Amino acid sequence: MAAKKAGPKRILILGGGYVGLYAALGLQRKLRANEASVTVVDPQPHMTYQPFLPEAAAGSIEPRHVVVPLRQVLRRCHVLNGRVQEIKHADRTVTIETAAGEREQLSYDVLIVALGSVARLLPVPGLAEEGIGFKSIGEAIWLRNHVMSRMDQAASTTDPDVRRRKLTFAFVGGGFAGVEALGELEDMARYATRFYENIDEKDLRWVLIDAADRILPEVRPTLGAYTVRALEKRGVEVYLSTLAKSFENGHVVLSDGTEFDSDTIVWTAGVKANPVLKSSDLPLDDRRRVRTHPTLQVVDHPEVWAAGDCAGVPDLSRTEEDPNAVCPPNAQHAVRQARHLAKNVIRWLRGKELKDYHHKNLGSVASLGLGRGVADTLGIKLKGWPAWAMHRAYHVKAMPTFNRKVRITMDWLLGGLFRRDILSLGQLHDPHAEFQRASRPD
Ligand SMILES: Cc1cc2nc3c(=O)[nH]c(=O)nc-3n(C[C@H](O)[C@H](O)[C@H](O)COP(=O)(O)OP(=O)(O)OC[C@H]3O[C@@H](n4cnc5c(N)ncnc54)[C@H](O)[C@@H]3O)c2cc1C
């Protein structure tokens, strides 16, 4: 069903991540003057290019370069910083809490749901208090400073137990996010030991835990097994088919009886659709993603569209083997769906026929640290340096905006010239401390 032609439509995009940014870019490029207004709502003023978070954490890329400022690139859209709290499609309203802390109701004619996913936490004692996720630029910066500051602390203590705890880093979840973050940070920390008189490479303990019997489900099992071997060669302890039972007070207990203390627990054990959707009146599937047609229109609501991690989009490339197949939550689909969605919204506004989204997975690439990687793409399996080069080439090409592509390439060139920067800016996490100390009476 096509939109009735009337005055300018109000298009509201919820979320300014991959889908939100690319859909808005597509719309601002194609919309005629006065055809529609576009508003993007996101708590952050930027889109985050998540596949580069591990490199940002390891200091190979300047963190600011892996985010794209929404206001700078969405010149023909309105950007509103706020958090969606409720979607009431029956009333065509969305309630948000603005960045200033006020509640506001927004109405729309066309709604695009691009709210992504959040970390899927399990009821493990101590997880919420001791753990950290790895989905945002804030977490990546924090983790880098945290790892480096644990090395500084370990270097300055004579207590062997405290030192061991500081130098033990645990990652739960062997998907791309966990494996890449561990691979990059381990590489960085090992390089940093050269500059510590009393920390040796073998003093660092890196642990990867996964409930499944393999890691990297995104690539073929042989590449997953290769990655385990490559990590173990570097001294990483990999626990497969193992559950984390407790993290209370930083004391890690695993289902096979292993126990150790760690100041660093990174939780990357999967994602779930944004929980805001649960309280909306939009149709959800069994994994609480918004159900869409292959056109990316939400089932039963032609004026609502959804894509990316928060949407259950039929995967037409796999429907022959599985009629209920849904696109996996990854950047490859998010970007393509967003572009497709923008074109379909324009077609719909102009009363033209819509097209179905169809994309066959091209495979995956992952970095495991400088010069190391795995790739399984277009039927070709690659390991080591060629896979790592492919990872960088693919992602810099996919990175939005020419500005960011150039800045990231410059970061890599400078990194090649001057080696890694091992600086920790831990003061960022408590910038008032020095000022407060100075304000104490003499
Ligand atoms: C570390 C890491 C590495 C990855 N590497 C790869 C990779 O190599 N290849 C690959 O294909 N995929 C990768 N992914 C997955 C990929 O990044 C996601 O699939 C992709 O970001 C999904 O896009 P999206 O637009 O659906 O969600 P997002 O890009 O997460 O965007 C969601 C947006 O919604 C906003 N938002 C959240 N809650 C609210 C709210 N209440 N109100 C308003 N806005 C809100 C967020 O701030 C965010 O901007 C990786 C993910 C991570 C975390």
PDB file of N, CA, C and O in Angstrom, residues 69 79 123 201 211 216 244 327 372 408:
ATOM      1  N   PRO A  69      30.113  12.253  13.573  1.00  0.00           N
ATOM      2  CA  PRO A  69      29.200  13.234  14.181  1.00  0.00           C
ATOM      3  C   PRO A  69      27.938  13.415  13.354  1.00  0.00           C
ATOM      4  O   PRO A  69      28.003  13.804  12.184  1.00  0.00           O
ATOM      5  N   VAL A  79      18.637  16.671  14.204  1.00  0.00           N
ATOM      6  CA  VAL A  79      19.183  15.665  15.127  1.00  0.00           C
ATOM      7  C   VAL A  79      18.764  16.063  16.534  1.00  0.00           C
ATOM      8  O   VAL A  79      18.963  17.205  16.955  1.00  0.00           O
ATOM      9  N   PRO A 123      21.984 -14.019  34.538  1.00  0.00           N
ATOM     10  CA  PRO A 123      21.990 -13.806  35.994  1.00  0.00           C
ATOM     11  C   PRO A 123      23.196 -14.464  36.671  1.00  0.00           C
ATOM     12  O   PRO A 123      23.058 -15.429  37.411  1.00  0.00           O
ATOM     13  N   GLU A 201      56.181 -10.489  29.554  1.00  0.00           N
ATOM     14  CA  GLU A 201      55.036 -10.994  28.762  1.00  0.00           C
ATOM     15  C   GLU A 201      54.318 -12.135  29.476  1.00  0.00           C
ATOM     16  O   GLU A 201      53.097 -12.229  29.501  1.00  0.00           O
ATOM     17  N   ALA A 211      30.491 -20.556  26.333  1.00  0.00           N
ATOM     18  CA  ALA A 211      29.619 -21.689  26.674  1.00  0.00           C
ATOM     19  C   ALA A 211      29.566 -22.699  25.527  1.00  0.00           C
ATOM     20  O   ALA A 211      29.306 -23.885  25.757  1.00  0.00           O
ATOM     21  N   LEU A 216      33.970 -17.832  17.380  1.00  0.00           N
ATOM     22  CA  LEU A 216      33.705 -17.201  16.078  1.00  0.00           C
ATOM     23  C   LEU A 216      32.675 -17.971  15.248  1.00  0.00           C
ATOM     24  O   LEU A 216      33.007 -18.526  14.186  1.00  0.00           O
ATOM     25  N   ALA A 244      30.499 -19.289  32.968  1.00  0.00           N
ATOM     26  CA  ALA A 244      30.972 -18.470  34.081  1.00  0.00           C
ATOM     27  C   ALA A 244      29.905 -18.554  35.160  1.00  0.00           C
ATOM     28  O   ALA A 244      28.735 -18.286  34.901  1.00  0.00           O
ATOM     29  N   CYS A 327      17.585 -12.407   8.887  1.00  0.00           N
ATOM     30  CA  CYS A 327      18.958 -11.903   8.705  1.00  0.00           C
ATOM     31  C   CYS A 327      19.678 -11.831  10.050  1.00  0.00           C
ATOM     32  O   CYS A 327      19.105 -11.358  11.034  1.00  0.00           O
ATOM     33  N   ARG A 372      47.603  -9.902  12.426  1.00  0.00           N
ATOM     34  CA  ARG A 372      46.992 -11.240  12.587  1.00  0.00           C
ATOM     35  C   ARG A 372      45.490 -11.140  12.370  1.00  0.00           C
ATOM     36  O   ARG A 372      44.881 -10.158  12.805  1.00  0.00           O
ATOM     37  N   ILE A 408      41.457   7.614   9.658  1.00  0.00           N
ATOM     38  CA  ILE A 408      41.828   6.270  10.120  1.00  0.00           C
ATOM     39  C   ILE A 408      43.075   5.776   9.379  1.00  0.00           C
ATOM     40  O   ILE A 408      43.999   5.221   9.979  1.00  0.00           O
TER      41      ILE A 408
END
